[in-house]
Amino acid sequence: LLHGLRSDRRQMLGRARFLRDAGYAVLLVDLPAHGESSGERIGFGLQEAAAVSAAIAYLRAQLPGQPVGAIGVSLGAAALVLSRPSPSPPLDAVILESLYPTIAEAVSNRLDQRLGPYGRMLAPLLLWQLPLRLGVSAGDLRPVAAMPALSAPVLVAVGTQDRHTTWSETERLFAAARAPKALWAVQGAPHVDLHAFGPDAYRALVLAFLSHHLRPAD
């Protein structure tokens, strides 16, 4: 379970509880520079990808022969998709929540929301700083380009009122994904924790998706 930006593994406790009750083993991870993990800089998914691969490898070693799925929220979803190979080791089911398609759109959307339409004019200046601050370029932070590399069945979810990651952007992510795939529009939800927004609907849909693609843990 992979949390969102400026959060930590505790964000995923509600998900962990219902998954455990359904018979799944669960691993909660603090991404780099979050919670109890070391690190000073947030990498918008690319620098966090190594931690995701390490977590998947750990589960594969602890549960040999068992299917492994992942749920990523916002930053966690980006880290999952941007893993190289994508991801490594491979997964058997993936749920991506509130995932940005490109960092350029993510920055522009947030500037627009906070400063109005003229705020978008500042986006190139912020994106120009990425190589200086993080050693990556905007071209490296394009989950939509990495979606076709996901070999696992994927569920893509977003709130219909999310202004950080819009519905049309999510449709592009979904279109880029391989089949089998599913798309869930969470009616009325902004850029929030989708499980907290509607726990009953979330639980029902996620368990149905996972039970179809993963065999329950003994």
Tab-separated table of C-alpha atoms in Angstrom:
chain	number	residue	atom	x	y	z
A	1	LEU	CA	0.000	0.000	0.000
A	2	LEU	CA	1.588	3.251	-1.192
A	3	HIS	CA	0.483	6.556	0.315
A	4	GLY	CA	0.164	10.017	-1.189
A	5	LEU	CA	2.251	13.172	-1.132
A	6	ARG	CA	3.284	14.547	2.283
A	7	SER	CA	1.558	11.673	4.039
A	8	ASP	CA	2.837	8.351	5.384
A	9	ARG	CA	1.801	4.732	5.734
A	10	ARG	CA	-0.856	5.629	8.304
A	11	GLN	CA	-2.943	7.068	5.464
A	12	MET	CA	-3.418	3.489	4.286
A	13	LEU	CA	-4.514	1.961	7.608
A	14	GLY	CA	-8.195	1.911	6.681
A	15	ARG	CA	-7.419	0.048	3.486
A	16	ALA	CA	-5.105	-2.310	5.349
A	17	ARG	CA	-7.842	-3.222	7.828
A	18	PHE	CA	-10.468	-4.224	5.295
A	19	LEU	CA	-7.912	-6.049	3.159
A	20	ARG	CA	-6.707	-7.990	6.199
A	21	ASP	CA	-10.305	-8.812	7.119
A	22	ALA	CA	-10.780	-10.138	3.579
A	23	GLY	CA	-7.832	-12.500	4.018
A	24	TYR	CA	-4.997	-10.575	2.376
A	25	ALA	CA	-1.537	-10.054	3.828
A	26	VAL	CA	-0.694	-6.346	3.737
A	27	LEU	CA	2.519	-4.302	3.669
A	28	LEU	CA	2.407	-0.562	4.408
A	29	VAL	CA	5.370	1.509	3.244
A	30	ASP	CA	6.707	4.962	4.120
A	31	LEU	CA	7.998	6.346	0.832
A	32	PRO	CA	11.367	8.168	0.886
A	33	ALA	CA	11.270	11.556	2.659
A	34	HIS	CA	7.964	10.597	4.284
A	35	GLY	CA	7.094	9.165	7.682
A	36	GLU	CA	9.998	7.244	9.180
A	37	SER	CA	11.855	6.782	5.890
A	38	SER	CA	15.035	8.738	5.260
A	39	GLY	CA	15.390	11.364	2.565
A	40	GLU	CA	15.037	15.112	2.241
A	41	ARG	CA	13.540	15.612	-1.212
A	42	ILE	CA	10.322	14.451	-2.796
A	43	GLY	CA	10.852	13.085	-6.293
A	44	PHE	CA	7.236	13.113	-7.560
A	45	GLY	CA	7.350	9.362	-8.100
A	46	LEU	CA	10.605	8.746	-9.921
A	47	GLN	CA	12.935	8.834	-6.919
A	48	GLU	CA	10.406	6.870	-4.875
A	49	ALA	CA	10.212	4.085	-7.461
A	50	ALA	CA	13.212	2.197	-6.053
A	51	ALA	CA	11.463	1.886	-2.691
A	52	VAL	CA	8.417	0.456	-4.439
A	53	SER	CA	10.508	-2.136	-6.258
A	54	ALA	CA	12.209	-3.068	-2.974
A	55	ALA	CA	8.841	-3.514	-1.263
A	56	ILE	CA	7.560	-5.747	-4.052
A	57	ALA	CA	10.753	-7.818	-3.996
A	58	TYR	CA	10.387	-8.209	-0.216
A	59	LEU	CA	6.843	-9.515	-0.593
A	60	ARG	CA	7.896	-11.918	-3.339
A	61	ALA	CA	10.628	-13.278	-1.067
A	62	GLN	CA	8.359	-13.574	1.966
A	63	LEU	CA	5.433	-15.093	0.060
A	64	PRO	CA	6.943	-17.150	-2.773
A	65	GLY	CA	4.445	-18.257	-5.358
A	66	GLN	CA	1.706	-15.989	-4.028
A	67	PRO	CA	0.109	-13.273	-6.185
A	68	VAL	CA	0.964	-9.704	-5.234
A	69	GLY	CA	-1.112	-6.596	-5.863
A	70	ALA	CA	-0.525	-2.924	-5.109
A	71	ILE	CA	-2.614	0.142	-4.364
A	72	GLY	CA	-0.968	3.504	-5.006
A	73	VAL	CA	-2.420	6.895	-4.130
A	74	SER	CA	-1.234	10.019	-5.978
A	75	LEU	CA	2.537	10.042	-5.302
A	76	GLY	CA	2.402	6.327	-4.502
A	77	ALA	CA	0.647	5.651	-7.789
A	78	ALA	CA	3.283	7.626	-9.689
A	79	ALA	CA	6.096	5.736	-7.961
A	80	LEU	CA	4.429	2.471	-8.889
A	81	VAL	CA	4.025	3.330	-12.568
A	82	LEU	CA	7.465	4.908	-12.909
A	83	SER	CA	9.312	1.867	-11.525
A	84	ARG	CA	11.875	0.456	-13.949
A	85	PRO	CA	11.154	-2.195	-15.145
A	86	SER	CA	7.563	-1.301	-14.571
A	87	PRO	CA	7.389	-2.453	-11.828
A	88	SER	CA	10.115	-4.917	-10.868
A	89	PRO	CA	9.360	-7.641	-9.880
A	90	PRO	CA	6.049	-7.636	-11.789
A	91	LEU	CA	2.682	-7.437	-10.051
A	92	ASP	CA	-0.535	-9.382	-10.487
A	93	ALA	CA	-2.985	-6.498	-9.922
A	94	VAL	CA	-2.597	-2.724	-9.665
A	95	ILE	CA	-4.922	0.002	-8.380
A	96	LEU	CA	-3.952	3.586	-9.205
A	97	GLU	CA	-5.736	6.453	-7.466
A	98	SER	CA	-5.559	10.154	-8.387
A	99	LEU	CA	-2.503	9.690	-10.610
A	100	TYR	CA	-1.165	12.639	-12.601
A	101	PRO	CA	-0.423	11.956	-16.303
A	102	THR	CA	2.526	14.366	-16.595
A	103	ILE	CA	4.276	16.603	-14.087
A	104	ALA	CA	3.687	19.548	-16.423
A	105	GLU	CA	-0.078	19.090	-16.149
A	106	ALA	CA	0.114	18.453	-12.408
A	107	VAL	CA	1.989	21.712	-11.826
A	108	SER	CA	-0.256	23.710	-14.162
A	109	ASN	CA	-3.423	22.403	-12.526
A	110	ARG	CA	-2.236	23.340	-9.055
A	111	LEU	CA	-1.113	26.807	-10.127
A	112	ASP	CA	-4.441	27.362	-11.840
A	113	GLN	CA	-6.312	26.326	-8.714
A	114	ARG	CA	-4.283	28.517	-6.374
A	115	LEU	CA	-3.530	31.563	-8.531
A	116	GLY	CA	-6.142	31.485	-11.277
A	117	PRO	CA	-5.606	31.003	-15.018
A	118	TYR	CA	-2.563	33.292	-15.096
A	119	GLY	CA	-0.855	31.003	-12.612
A	120	ARG	CA	-0.171	28.546	-15.421
A	121	MET	CA	2.310	31.034	-16.833
A	122	LEU	CA	4.610	30.195	-13.921
A	123	ALA	CA	4.678	26.482	-14.734
A	124	PRO	CA	7.681	26.615	-17.118
A	125	LEU	CA	9.740	28.378	-14.441
A	126	LEU	CA	8.976	25.692	-11.858
A	127	LEU	CA	9.558	22.855	-14.306
A	128	TRP	CA	12.881	24.399	-15.341
A	129	GLN	CA	14.097	23.944	-11.764
A	130	LEU	CA	13.524	20.177	-11.708
A	131	PRO	CA	16.982	19.209	-13.060
A	132	LEU	CA	18.654	21.619	-10.640
A	133	ARG	CA	16.747	20.469	-7.567
A	134	LEU	CA	16.072	16.794	-8.269
A	135	GLY	CA	18.318	15.808	-11.147
A	136	VAL	CA	15.351	14.854	-13.319
A	137	SER	CA	13.494	16.573	-16.130
A	138	ALA	CA	9.797	17.037	-16.757
A	139	GLY	CA	10.167	14.432	-19.482
A	140	ASP	CA	11.134	11.849	-16.866
A	141	LEU	CA	7.907	12.451	-14.924
A	142	ARG	CA	5.284	11.258	-17.390
A	143	PRO	CA	3.328	8.314	-15.942
A	144	VAL	CA	1.043	8.327	-18.974
A	145	ALA	CA	4.015	7.287	-21.118
A	146	ALA	CA	4.834	4.435	-18.722
A	147	MET	CA	1.298	3.062	-18.465
A	148	PRO	CA	1.649	0.654	-21.427
A	149	ALA	CA	4.523	-1.091	-19.609
A	150	LEU	CA	2.218	-2.189	-16.783
A	151	SER	CA	1.540	-5.846	-17.506
A	152	ALA	CA	-0.853	-6.374	-14.591
A	153	PRO	CA	-4.616	-5.827	-14.655
A	154	VAL	CA	-5.173	-2.217	-13.611
A	155	LEU	CA	-7.961	-0.236	-11.965
A	156	VAL	CA	-7.685	3.539	-12.425
A	157	ALA	CA	-9.715	5.706	-10.030
A	158	VAL	CA	-10.228	9.458	-9.674
A	159	GLY	CA	-12.758	11.858	-8.192
A	160	THR	CA	-14.999	13.626	-10.683
A	161	GLN	CA	-14.327	16.940	-8.898
A	162	ASP	CA	-10.558	16.466	-8.699
A	163	ARG	CA	-8.909	19.642	-9.968
A	164	HIS	CA	-5.373	18.362	-9.390
A	165	THR	CA	-5.886	15.411	-11.738
A	166	THR	CA	-8.860	15.970	-14.014
A	167	TRP	CA	-11.248	13.426	-15.451
A	168	SER	CA	-10.004	13.991	-19.006
A	169	GLU	CA	-6.414	13.434	-17.862
A	170	THR	CA	-7.448	10.214	-16.150
A	171	GLU	CA	-9.183	9.047	-19.314
A	172	ARG	CA	-5.856	9.444	-21.115
A	173	LEU	CA	-4.112	7.361	-18.471
A	174	PHE	CA	-6.760	4.690	-18.804
A	175	ALA	CA	-6.531	4.699	-22.597
A	176	ALA	CA	-2.768	4.184	-22.353
A	177	ALA	CA	-3.090	1.147	-20.068
A	178	ARG	CA	-3.166	-2.425	-21.338
A	179	ALA	CA	-6.215	-4.609	-20.955
A	180	PRO	CA	-7.566	-5.969	-18.716
A	181	LYS	CA	-8.362	-2.645	-17.126
A	182	ALA	CA	-11.161	-0.791	-15.368
A	183	LEU	CA	-11.955	2.881	-14.787
A	184	TRP	CA	-13.773	4.220	-11.729
A	185	ALA	CA	-15.126	7.767	-11.515
A	186	VAL	CA	-15.799	8.572	-7.860
A	187	GLN	CA	-18.760	10.907	-8.105
A	188	GLY	CA	-18.335	14.208	-6.289
A	189	ALA	CA	-14.865	13.491	-4.916
A	190	PRO	CA	-12.131	16.150	-5.136
A	191	HIS	CA	-8.411	15.357	-4.755
A	192	VAL	CA	-8.883	13.478	-1.496
A	193	ASP	CA	-8.407	10.016	-0.032
A	194	LEU	CA	-10.987	8.073	-2.036
A	195	HIS	CA	-11.358	5.417	0.641
A	196	ALA	CA	-12.119	8.021	3.301
A	197	PHE	CA	-14.520	9.797	0.914
A	198	GLY	CA	-16.730	6.751	0.374
A	199	PRO	CA	-15.473	3.755	2.355
A	200	ASP	CA	-18.319	1.343	1.602
A	201	ALA	CA	-18.253	1.848	-2.159
A	202	TYR	CA	-14.456	1.813	-2.171
A	203	ARG	CA	-14.260	-1.401	-0.207
A	204	ALA	CA	-16.802	-3.182	-2.406
A	205	LEU	CA	-15.195	-2.172	-5.689
A	206	VAL	CA	-11.594	-2.808	-4.632
A	207	LEU	CA	-12.360	-6.218	-3.142
A	208	ALA	CA	-14.269	-7.223	-6.271
A	209	PHE	CA	-11.326	-6.190	-8.456
A	210	LEU	CA	-8.758	-7.960	-6.302
A	211	SER	CA	-10.805	-11.130	-5.878
A	212	HIS	CA	-11.091	-11.357	-9.652
A	213	HIS	CA	-7.345	-11.020	-10.233
A	214	LEU	CA	-5.782	-12.378	-7.030
A	215	ARG	CA	-6.584	-15.540	-5.169
A	216	PRO	CA	-7.284	-14.737	-1.506
A	217	ALA	CA	-4.521	-15.429	0.986
A	218	ASP	CA	-4.945	-18.533	3.114
